[in-house]
Coordinates of N, CA and C in Angstrom, one line a residue:
M854 N 0.9 -1.2 0.0 CA 0.0 0.0 0.0 C 0.9 1.3 0.0
G855 N 0.7 2.1 -1.0 CA 1.5 3.3 -1.0 C 1.0 4.4 -0.1
E856 N 1.9 5.4 0.0 CA 1.6 6.5 0.9 C 0.4 7.3 0.4
T857 N -0.5 7.7 1.3 CA -1.7 8.5 0.8 C -1.4 9.9 1.1
Q858 N -2.1 10.8 0.4 CA -2.0 12.2 0.6 C -3.4 12.8 0.9
N859 N -3.4 13.9 1.7 CA -4.6 14.6 2.0 C -5.0 15.4 0.7
P860 N -6.3 15.5 0.3 CA -6.7 16.3 -0.7 C -6.6 17.8 -0.4
T861 N -6.2 18.5 -1.4 CA -5.9 20.0 -1.2 C -6.7 20.8 -2.3
A862 N -6.8 22.1 -1.9 CA -7.5 23.0 -2.9 C -6.7 24.3 -2.8
S863 N -6.7 25.0 -4.0 CA -5.9 26.3 -4.0 C -6.9 27.4 -4.0
F864 N -6.5 28.5 -3.3 CA -7.4 29.7 -3.2 C -6.5 30.9 -3.1
L865 N -6.5 31.8 -4.0 CA -5.7 33.1 -4.0 C -4.2 32.7 -3.8
G866 N -3.8 31.6 -4.5 CA -2.4 31.2 -4.5 C -2.0 30.4 -3.3
L867 N -2.9 30.1 -2.4 CA -2.6 29.3 -1.2 C -3.2 28.0 -1.3
D868 N -2.5 27.0 -0.8 CA -3.0 25.6 -0.9 C -3.6 25.2 0.5
F869 N -4.8 24.7 0.5 CA -5.5 24.3 1.7 C -5.7 22.8 1.8
D870 N -5.3 22.3 2.9 CA -5.5 20.8 3.2 C -6.9 20.6 3.6
L871 N -7.7 20.0 2.7 CA -9.2 19.9 2.9 C -9.5 18.9 4.0
T872 N -8.7 17.8 4.1 CA -8.9 16.9 5.2 C -8.7 17.5 6.6
I873 N -7.6 18.3 6.7 CA -7.3 19.0 8.0 C -8.4 20.0 8.3
L874 N -8.8 20.8 7.3 CA -9.9 21.8 7.5 C -11.1 21.1 7.9
A875 N -11.5 20.0 7.3 CA -12.8 19.3 7.6 C -12.7 18.7 9.0
M876 N -11.6 18.1 9.4 CA -11.4 17.5 10.7 C -11.4 18.5 11.8
T877 N -10.8 19.7 11.5 CA -10.7 20.7 12.5 C -12.1 21.2 12.8
L878 N -12.9 21.5 11.7 CA -14.3 21.9 11.8 C -15.1 20.9 12.6
L879 N -14.9 19.6 12.2 CA -15.6 18.6 12.9 C -15.2 18.5 14.4
T880 N -14.0 18.7 14.8 CA -13.6 18.8 16.2 C -14.3 20.0 16.9
V881 N -14.3 21.1 16.3 CA -15.0 22.2 16.9 C -16.5 21.9 17.1
L882 N -17.0 21.3 16.1 CA -18.5 21.0 16.2 C -18.8 20.0 17.3
I883 N -17.9 19.0 17.5 CA -18.1 18.0 18.5 C -17.9 18.7 19.9
V884 N -17.0 19.5 20.1 CA -16.8 20.2 21.3 C -18.0 21.1 21.6
F885 N -18.4 21.9 20.6 CA -19.6 22.7 20.8 C -20.8 21.9 21.2
L886 N -21.1 20.8 20.5 CA -22.3 20.0 20.7 C -22.3 19.4 22.1
F887 N -21.1 18.9 22.5 CA -21.0 18.3 23.8 C -21.3 19.3 24.9
V888 N -20.7 20.5 24.8 CA -20.8 21.5 25.8 C -22.3 22.0 25.9
F889 N -22.8 22.2 24.6 CA -24.3 22.6 24.5 C -25.2 21.6 25.1
W890 N -25.0 20.3 24.7 CA -25.8 19.2 25.2 C -25.7 19.1 26.7
A891 N -24.5 19.1 27.3 CA -24.3 18.9 28.7 C -24.7 20.1 29.6
S892 N -24.8 21.2 29.0 CA -25.2 22.4 29.8 C -26.7 22.8 29.6
R893 N -27.5 21.9 29.0 CA -28.9 22.2 28.9 C -29.6 21.8 30.2
H894 N -30.5 22.6 30.7 CA -31.3 22.3 31.9 C -30.5 22.0 33.1
M895 N -29.5 22.8 33.4 CA -28.7 22.7 34.5 C -29.5 23.0 35.8
T896 N -29.1 22.2 36.9 CA -29.8 22.4 38.1 C -28.8 22.6 39.3
M897 N -29.2 23.1 40.4 CA -28.3 23.4 41.5 C -27.7 22.1 42.1
K898 N -28.4 20.9 41.9 CA -27.8 19.6 42.3 C -27.5 18.9 41.0
P899 N -26.2 18.9 40.6 CA -25.9 18.3 39.3 C -26.0 16.8 39.3
K900 N -26.4 16.3 38.1 CA -26.4 14.9 37.9 C -26.2 14.5 36.5
G901 N -25.8 13.3 36.2 CA -25.7 12.9 34.8 C -24.7 13.7 34.0
K902 N -25.1 14.2 32.8 CA -24.3 14.9 31.9 C -23.8 16.2 32.6
Q903 N -24.5 16.9 33.4 CA -24.0 18.1 34.1 C -22.9 17.7 35.0
N904 N -22.9 16.6 35.6 CA -21.8 16.2 36.5 C -20.5 16.0 35.7
V905 N -20.6 15.5 34.5 CA -19.4 15.3 33.7 C -18.9 16.6 33.2
L906 N -19.7 17.6 32.9 CA -19.3 18.9 32.4 C -18.6 19.6 33.6
E907 N -19.3 19.6 34.7 CA -18.7 20.3 35.9 C -17.4 19.7 36.3
W908 N -17.3 18.4 36.3 CA -16.0 17.7 36.7 C -14.9 18.1 35.8
L909 N -15.2 18.1 34.5 CA -14.1 18.6 33.5 C -13.8 20.0 33.8
Y910 N -14.7 20.8 34.0 CA -14.4 22.3 34.3 C -13.6 22.5 35.5
E911 N -14.0 21.7 36.6 CA -13.2 21.9 37.8 C -11.8 21.2 37.7
F912 N -11.7 20.2 36.9 CA -10.4 19.6 36.7 C -9.5 20.5 36.0
V913 N -10.0 21.2 35.0 CA -9.1 22.2 34.4 C -8.8 23.4 35.3
Q914 N -9.8 23.8 36.0 CA -9.6 24.9 37.0 C -8.5 24.6 38.0
N915 N -8.5 23.4 38.5 CA -7.6 22.9 39.5 C -6.2 22.7 38.8
L916 N -6.1 22.4 37.6 CA -4.9 22.2 36.8 C -4.2 23.5 36.6
I917 N -4.9 24.5 36.3 CA -4.2 25.8 36.0 C -4.0 26.7 37.2
R918 N -4.6 26.4 38.4 CA -4.5 27.3 39.6 C -3.1 27.5 40.1
P919 N -2.2 26.5 40.1 CA -0.9 26.7 40.5 C -0.1 27.7 39.6
N920 N -0.5 27.8 38.3 CA 0.1 28.6 37.3 C -0.3 30.1 37.3
V921 N -1.6 30.3 37.5 CA -2.1 31.7 37.3 C -2.7 32.2 38.7
G922 N -2.6 31.4 39.7 CA -3.0 31.9 41.0 C -4.3 32.6 41.1
V923 N -4.3 33.9 41.6 CA -5.6 34.6 41.8 C -6.3 34.9 40.5
Y924 N -5.7 34.7 39.4 CA -6.3 34.9 38.1 C -6.9 33.7 37.5
T925 N -7.1 32.7 38.3 CA -7.6 31.4 37.9 C -9.0 31.5 37.2
K926 N -9.9 32.2 37.8 CA -11.2 32.4 37.2 C -11.1 33.1 35.8
N927 N -10.2 34.0 35.7 CA -10.0 34.8 34.4 C -9.7 33.9 33.2
Y928 N -8.9 32.8 33.5 CA -8.4 32.0 32.4 C -8.9 30.6 32.4
T929 N -9.9 30.3 33.2 CA -10.4 28.9 33.3 C -11.1 28.6 32.0
F930 N -12.0 29.5 31.5 CA -12.7 29.2 30.3 C -11.8 29.1 29.0
L931 N -10.7 29.9 29.0 CA -9.8 29.7 27.9 C -9.1 28.3 28.0
A932 N -8.7 28.0 29.2 CA -8.0 26.7 29.4 C -9.0 25.5 29.1
F933 N -10.2 25.7 29.5 CA -11.2 24.6 29.3 C -11.5 24.4 27.9
T934 N -11.5 25.5 27.1 CA -11.8 25.4 25.7 C -10.6 24.8 25.0
L935 N -9.4 25.2 25.3 CA -8.2 24.6 24.8 C -8.0 23.2 25.1
F936 N -8.4 22.8 26.3 CA -8.3 21.4 26.7 C -9.2 20.5 26.0
L937 N -10.5 20.9 25.8 CA -11.5 20.1 25.1 C -11.1 20.0 23.6
F938 N -10.6 21.1 23.0 CA -10.3 21.1 21.6 C -9.2 20.2 21.3
V939 N -8.1 20.3 22.1 CA -6.9 19.5 21.9 C -7.2 18.0 22.2
L940 N -8.0 17.7 23.2 CA -8.4 16.4 23.6 C -9.1 15.7 22.5
V941 N -10.1 16.3 21.9 CA -10.9 15.8 20.9 C -10.1 15.6 19.6
A942 N -9.3 16.7 19.2 CA -8.5 16.7 18.1 C -7.4 15.6 18.1
N943 N -6.9 15.3 19.3 CA -5.8 14.3 19.4 C -6.4 12.9 19.2
N944 N -7.7 12.7 19.6 CA -8.2 11.3 19.6 C -9.1 11.0 18.4
I945 N -9.6 12.1 17.7 CA -10.6 11.8 16.7 C -10.0 10.9 15.6
G946 N -8.7 11.0 15.3 CA -8.0 10.2 14.2 C -8.0 8.7 14.6
L947 N -8.3 8.4 15.9 CA -8.2 7.0 16.3 C -9.5 6.3 16.0
V948 N -10.6 7.1 15.7 CA -11.9 6.5 15.5 C -12.0 5.5 14.4
T949 N -11.4 5.9 13.2 CA -11.5 5.1 12.0 C -10.4 5.5 11.1
K950 N -10.3 4.8 10.0 CA -9.5 5.2 8.8 C -10.4 5.3 7.6
L951 N -10.3 6.4 6.9 CA -11.1 6.7 5.7 C -10.2 7.2 4.6
E952 N -9.9 6.3 3.7 CA -8.9 6.6 2.7 C -9.1 5.8 1.4
T953 N -8.6 6.3 0.3 CA -8.6 5.5 -0.9 C -7.1 5.1 -1.1
E954 N -6.8 4.6 -2.3 CA -5.4 4.2 -2.5 C -4.5 5.4 -2.6
E955 N -5.0 6.6 -2.9 CA -4.2 7.8 -3.0 C -4.5 8.9 -2.0
L956 N -5.8 9.0 -1.5 CA -6.2 10.1 -0.7 C -6.6 9.6 0.7
N957 N -6.3 10.5 1.7 CA -6.7 10.2 3.0 C -7.7 11.3 3.4
F958 N -8.9 10.8 4.0 CA -9.9 11.8 4.3 C -10.2 11.8 5.9
W959 N -9.4 11.1 6.7 CA -9.7 11.1 8.1 C -8.4 11.1 8.8
T960 N -8.1 12.0 9.7 CA -6.9 12.1 10.5 C -7.2 13.1 11.7
S961 N -6.3 13.0 12.7 CA -6.4 13.9 13.8 C -5.8 15.3 13.3
P962 N -6.5 16.4 13.5 CA -5.9 17.7 13.1 C -4.6 18.0 13.8
T963 N -4.3 17.5 14.9 CA -3.1 17.8 15.6 C -1.9 16.9 15.2
S964 N -2.2 16.0 14.2 CA -1.1 15.2 13.6 C -0.4 16.0 12.5
N965 N -1.0 17.2 12.3 CA -0.4 18.2 11.2 C 0.3 19.2 12.0
F966 N 1.6 19.5 11.7 CA 2.4 20.4 12.4 C 1.9 21.8 12.4
M967 N 1.4 22.2 11.3 CA 0.9 23.6 11.1 C -0.3 23.9 12.0
V968 N -1.1 22.9 12.3 CA -2.2 23.1 13.3 C -1.6 23.3 14.6
D969 N -0.7 22.5 15.0 CA -0.1 22.6 16.3 C 0.7 23.9 16.5
F970 N 1.4 24.3 15.4 CA 2.1 25.5 15.4 C 1.2 26.7 15.5
T971 N 0.0 26.7 14.9 CA -1.0 27.7 15.0 C -1.5 27.9 16.3
L972 N -1.8 26.7 16.9 CA -2.2 26.7 18.4 C -1.2 27.3 19.3
S973 N 0.1 27.0 19.1 CA 1.1 27.6 19.8 C 1.2 29.1 19.7
L974 N 1.0 29.5 18.4 CA 1.1 31.0 18.1 C -0.1 31.7 18.8
I975 N -1.2 31.1 18.8 CA -2.4 31.7 19.5 C -2.0 31.8 21.0
V976 N -1.5 30.8 21.6 CA -1.2 30.8 23.0 C -0.1 31.9 23.2
A977 N 0.9 32.0 22.3 CA 2.0 33.0 22.5 C 1.4 34.4 22.4
A978 N 0.4 34.6 21.5 CA -0.2 35.9 21.3 C -0.9 36.3 22.6
I979 N -1.6 35.4 23.2 CA -2.3 35.6 24.5 C -1.4 35.9 25.5
V980 N -0.3 35.1 25.6 CA 0.7 35.3 26.6 C 1.3 36.8 26.6
H981 N 1.7 37.3 25.4 CA 2.3 38.6 25.3 C 1.3 39.7 25.5
F982 N 0.1 39.5 25.0 CA -1.0 40.4 25.2 C -1.3 40.6 26.7
E983 N -1.4 39.5 27.3 CA -1.8 39.6 28.8 C -0.6 40.2 29.6
G984 N 0.7 39.9 29.1 CA 1.8 40.5 29.7 C 1.8 42.0 29.6
V985 N 1.5 42.6 28.5 CA 1.4 44.0 28.3 C 0.2 44.6 29.1
R986 N -1.0 43.9 29.0 CA -2.2 44.3 29.7 C -2.1 44.4 31.2
K987 N -1.4 43.4 31.8 CA -1.3 43.4 33.2 C -0.2 44.3 33.7
N988 N 0.9 44.4 33.0 CA 2.1 45.0 33.5 C 2.4 46.4 32.8
G989 N 1.7 46.7 31.7 CA 2.0 47.9 31.0 C 3.2 47.6 30.1
L990 N 3.3 48.4 29.0 CA 4.4 48.1 28.0 C 5.8 48.1 28.7
G991 N 6.0 49.2 29.5 CA 7.3 49.3 30.2 C 7.6 48.1 31.1
G992 N 6.6 47.7 31.9 CA 6.9 46.5 32.8 C 7.0 45.2 32.0
Y993 N 6.3 45.1 30.9 CA 6.5 43.9 30.1 C 7.8 43.8 29.5
L994 N 8.3 45.0 28.9 CA 9.7 45.0 28.3 C 10.8 44.8 29.3
K995 N 10.5 45.3 30.5 CA 11.5 45.3 31.6 C 11.7 43.8 32.0
G996 N 10.7 42.9 31.8 CA 10.8 41.5 32.1 C 11.9 40.8 31.3
Y997 N 12.2 41.3 30.1 CA 13.2 40.8 29.3 C 14.6 41.1 29.8
L998 N 14.7 42.1 30.7 CA 16.0 42.5 31.2 C 16.3 41.9 32.6
T999 N 15.4 40.9 33.0 CA 15.5 40.3 34.3 C 16.2 38.9 34.2
P1000 N 17.1 38.6 35.1 CA 17.5 39.4 36.3 C 18.6 40.5 35.9
T1001 N 19.2 40.3 34.8 CA 20.2 41.4 34.4 C 20.0 41.7 32.9
P1002 N 20.3 42.9 32.4 CA 20.2 43.2 31.0 C 21.0 42.2 30.0
A1003 N 22.0 41.6 30.6 CA 22.8 40.6 29.8 C 22.0 39.4 29.4
M1004 N 20.9 39.2 30.1 CA 20.0 38.0 29.8 C 19.0 38.2 28.7
L1005 N 19.0 39.5 28.1 CA 18.1 39.8 27.1 C 18.0 38.7 25.9
P1006 N 19.2 38.4 25.3 CA 19.2 37.4 24.3 C 18.6 36.1 24.7
M1007 N 18.9 35.6 25.9 CA 18.4 34.3 26.4 C 17.0 34.4 26.6
N1008 N 16.5 35.5 27.1 CA 15.0 35.7 27.4 C 14.2 35.7 26.1
I1009 N 14.7 36.3 25.1 CA 14.1 36.3 23.8 C 14.1 34.9 23.2
L1010 N 15.2 34.2 23.3 CA 15.3 32.8 22.8 C 14.3 31.9 23.6
E1011 N 14.2 32.1 24.9 CA 13.3 31.3 25.6 C 11.9 31.4 25.1
E1012 N 11.4 32.7 24.8 CA 10.1 32.9 24.2 C 9.9 32.1 22.9
L1013 N 10.9 32.1 22.1 CA 10.8 31.4 20.8 C 10.8 29.9 21.0
T1014 N 11.6 29.4 21.9 CA 11.6 28.0 22.1 C 10.3 27.5 22.8
N1015 N 9.7 28.4 23.6 CA 8.4 28.0 24.2 C 7.4 27.6 23.1
V1016 N 7.3 28.5 22.1 CA 6.4 28.3 21.0 C 6.7 27.0 20.3
A1017 N 8.0 26.8 20.0 CA 8.4 25.7 19.2 C 8.2 24.4 20.0
S1018 N 8.5 24.4 21.2 CA 8.4 23.1 22.0 C 7.0 22.7 22.2
L1019 N 6.1 23.8 22.4 CA 4.7 23.5 22.6 C 4.1 22.8 21.4
A1020 N 4.5 23.2 20.2 CA 4.0 22.7 18.9 C 4.6 21.3 18.7
L1021 N 6.0 21.2 18.8 CA 6.7 20.0 18.4 C 6.3 18.9 19.4
R1022 N 6.1 19.1 20.7 CA 5.7 18.0 21.6 C 4.4 17.4 21.2
L1023 N 3.4 18.3 20.9 CA 2.1 17.8 20.5 C 2.2 17.1 19.2
Y1024 N 2.8 17.6 18.2 CA 2.9 17.1 16.9 C 3.6 15.7 16.9
G1025 N 4.7 15.6 17.6 CA 5.5 14.4 17.6 C 4.7 13.3 18.2
N1026 N 4.0 13.5 19.3 CA 3.2 12.4 19.9 C 2.1 11.9 19.1
I1027 N 1.3 12.9 18.5 CA 0.1 12.5 17.8 C 0.4 11.9 16.4
F1028 N 1.4 12.5 15.8 CA 1.8 12.0 14.4 C 2.3 10.6 14.5
A1029 N 3.2 10.4 15.5 CA 3.8 9.1 15.7 C 2.7 8.0 16.0
G1030 N 1.8 8.4 16.8 CA 0.7 7.5 17.1 C -0.1 7.0 15.8
E1031 N -0.3 8.0 15.0 CA -1.1 7.7 13.8 C -0.3 6.8 12.7
V1032 N 1.1 7.2 12.8 CA 2.0 6.4 11.9 C 2.0 4.9 12.3
V1033 N 2.1 4.6 13.6 CA 2.1 3.3 14.1 C 0.8 2.6 13.8
M1034 N -0.3 3.3 14.0 CA -1.6 2.7 13.7 C -1.8 2.3 12.2
T1035 N -1.3 3.1 11.4 CA -1.3 2.9 9.9 C -0.5 1.6 9.6
L1036 N 0.6 1.5 10.2 CA 1.5 0.3 10.0 C 0.9 -0.9 10.5
L1037 N 0.2 -0.8 11.6 CA -0.5 -2.0 12.1 C -1.7 -2.4 11.2
L1038 N -2.4 -1.5 10.6 CA -3.4 -1.8 9.6 C -2.9 -2.4 8.4
Q1039 N -1.7 -1.9 8.0 CA -1.1 -2.5 6.8 C -0.6 -3.9 7.1
F1040 N -0.1 -4.2 8.3 CA 0.3 -5.5 8.8 C -0.8 -6.5 8.7
A1041 N -2.1 -6.0 9.1 CA -3.3 -6.9 9.1 C -3.6 -7.3 7.6
N1042 N -3.2 -6.6 6.6 CA -3.5 -6.9 5.2 C -2.5 -7.9 4.6
L1043 N -1.5 -8.2 5.4 CA -0.5 -9.1 4.8 C -1.0 -10.5 4.6
S1044 N -1.7 -11.0 5.6 CA -2.2 -12.4 5.6 C -3.4 -12.6 6.6
I1045 N -4.3 -13.5 6.2 CA -5.4 -13.8 7.2 C -5.0 -14.4 8.5
F1046 N -3.7 -15.0 8.5 CA -3.2 -15.5 9.6 C -2.7 -14.5 10.7
V1047 N -2.1 -13.4 10.2 CA -1.5 -12.4 11.0 C -2.6 -11.3 11.4
A1048 N -3.7 -11.3 10.7 CA -4.8 -10.4 11.0 C -5.3 -10.3 12.5
P1049 N -5.5 -11.5 13.1 CA -5.9 -11.5 14.5 C -4.8 -10.8 15.4
V1050 N -3.5 -11.2 15.1 CA -2.4 -10.6 15.9 C -2.4 -9.1 15.7
A1051 N -2.6 -8.6 14.4 CA -2.6 -7.2 14.1 C -3.8 -6.5 14.8
F1052 N -4.9 -7.2 14.9 CA -6.1 -6.7 15.5 C -5.9 -6.4 17.0
V1053 N -5.2 -7.4 17.7 CA -5.0 -7.3 19.1 C -4.0 -6.2 19.3
L1054 N -2.9 -6.1 18.5 CA -1.9 -5.1 18.6 C -2.5 -3.7 18.4
N1055 N -3.4 -3.6 17.4 CA -4.0 -2.3 17.1 C -4.9 -1.9 18.3
L1056 N -5.6 -2.8 18.8 CA -6.5 -2.5 20.0 C -5.7 -2.0 21.2
A1057 N -4.6 -2.7 21.4 CA -3.7 -2.3 22.5 C -3.1 -0.9 22.3
W1058 N -2.7 -0.7 21.0 CA -2.1 0.6 20.6 C -3.1 1.7 20.6
T1059 N -4.4 1.5 20.3 CA -5.4 2.5 20.4 C -5.6 2.9 21.8
G1060 N -5.7 2.0 22.7 CA -5.8 2.3 24.1 C -4.7 3.2 24.6
F1061 N -3.4 2.7 24.3 CA -2.3 3.4 24.7 C -2.3 4.9 24.0
S1062 N -2.7 5.0 22.8 CA -2.7 6.3 22.1 C -3.8 7.2 22.7
I1063 N -4.9 6.7 23.2 CA -5.9 7.5 23.9 C -5.3 8.0 25.1
F1064 N -4.6 7.2 25.9 CA -3.9 7.7 27.1 C -2.8 8.8 26.8
I1065 N -2.0 8.6 25.8 CA -1.0 9.5 25.4 C -1.6 10.8 25.0
S1066 N -2.7 10.7 24.1 CA -3.4 11.9 23.6 C -4.0 12.7 24.7
S1067 N -4.5 12.0 25.7 CA -5.1 12.8 26.8 C -4.1 13.5 27.6
I1068 N -2.9 12.8 27.8 CA -1.8 13.4 28.5 C -1.3 14.6 27.8
Q1069 N -1.2 14.5 26.5 CA -0.8 15.7 25.7 C -1.7 16.9 25.8
A1070 N -3.0 16.7 25.9 CA -3.9 17.7 26.1 C -3.7 18.4 27.4
Y1071 N -3.5 17.5 28.4 CA -3.2 18.0 29.8 C -1.9 18.9 29.8
V1072 N -0.9 18.3 29.2 CA 0.4 19.0 29.2 C 0.3 20.4 28.4
F1073 N -0.4 20.4 27.3 CA -0.5 21.5 26.5 C -1.2 22.7 27.2
V1074 N -2.2 22.4 28.0 CA -2.9 23.4 28.8 C -2.1 23.8 30.0
L1075 N -1.4 22.8 30.6 CA -0.6 23.1 31.7 C 0.6 24.1 31.3
L1076 N 1.3 23.8 30.3 CA 2.4 24.7 29.9 C 1.8 26.0 29.3
S1077 N 0.7 26.0 28.6 CA 0.2 27.3 28.2 C -0.1 28.3 29.3
T1078 N -0.8 27.8 30.3 CA -1.1 28.6 31.5 C 0.2 28.9 32.3
K1079 N 1.2 28.1 32.2 CA 2.4 28.4 32.9 C 3.1 29.6 32.2
Y1080 N 3.1 29.6 30.9 CA 3.7 30.7 30.2 C 2.9 32.0 30.5
I1081 N 1.6 31.9 30.6 CA 0.8 33.1 30.9 C 1.1 33.5 32.3
G1082 N 1.2 32.6 33.2 CA 1.4 33.0 34.6 C 2.8 33.6 34.8
N1083 N 3.8 33.3 33.9 CA 5.1 33.9 34.0 C 5.1 35.4 33.7
K1084 N 4.0 35.8 33.1 CA 3.9 37.2 32.7 C 3.1 38.0 33.7
L1085 N 2.5 37.3 34.7 CA 1.6 37.9 35.7 C 2.2 37.9 37.0
D1086 N 1.7 38.8 37.9 CA 2.0 38.7 39.3 C 0.8 38.0 39.9
T1087 N 1.0 36.6 40.1 CA -0.2 35.8 40.4 C -0.5 35.9 41.9
Q1088 N 0.2 36.7 42.7 CA -0.1 36.9 44.1 C -1.0 38.1 44.3
V1089 N -1.0 39.0 43.4 CA -1.8 40.3 43.6 C -2.9 40.3 42.6
E1090 N -4.1 40.4 43.1 CA -5.3 40.5 42.3 C -5.5 41.8 41.6
E1091 N -6.0 41.7 40.4 CA -6.1 42.9 39.5 C -7.1 43.9 40.2

C-alpha cells in the first residue's frame, strides 16, 4: 500500500489541506455540541451529563490554579476550551481510517504540524497580550532584562523555544501514534493468519494512544497557562 495524501485546494495562490480543514471543523463541532448538550437544563444539584461537564471544568480549573494563582477564574474558560479542543483533536483520528489508494480523508488535526504551530502561536499571542495588559508596556519589556540586561538574548530565545516546543511536543506524539496505527493496519492486510495478531496489537495501541493523547492535552494546557502565569503577578489580584 502506497503513501496516501490529503486532498488539497488552491485559493488566492494558497494551498489548503481539505482533510485537515474538515477534521478541524468537525472537532470544533463535537466540542460545541458536547458543551451545548451537557449544559442544557442545569440544576443546583448536578447529575448525569451536568456532572461530567462540571467535573471537567473543575479539573481544568484545578490544573491551572498553581500557574495563574488569583487569576484562575479569568483564564479557566480559555484553558477549558483549549483542553477540550486538543483532547478531541488528538483522539478523533483514532476512531477510524477513511482513505482510498491515493487520498486520506480522516486524521487527527493535531497530527499536522501547522495546526499545532498555529495553536502555539495563539497561546503566544495571548501570553504577550496579557503581559502588556497586566504590567504595561514598560513593565512587560522590563521583564526581558530580568535578572540582568545581559539575559536579554536568552530571554528572547526562551520565548521562541516555548512556542516551538509546545508545537513539536504535541505534533510528535500524535503524528507518531497515527503512523504506528497505519503500519498495524497494513500489517493486518499481509495475511489472514496475522490479521488476529494485528487486531490485538491495534486494539492495545489504540488504548495506549488515547492515554498519550489525553496526557498531551493535559500538558498543552498546563504549559500554556504556565507561560501566561510567568507574565503575571499571580499573588496580587487585579
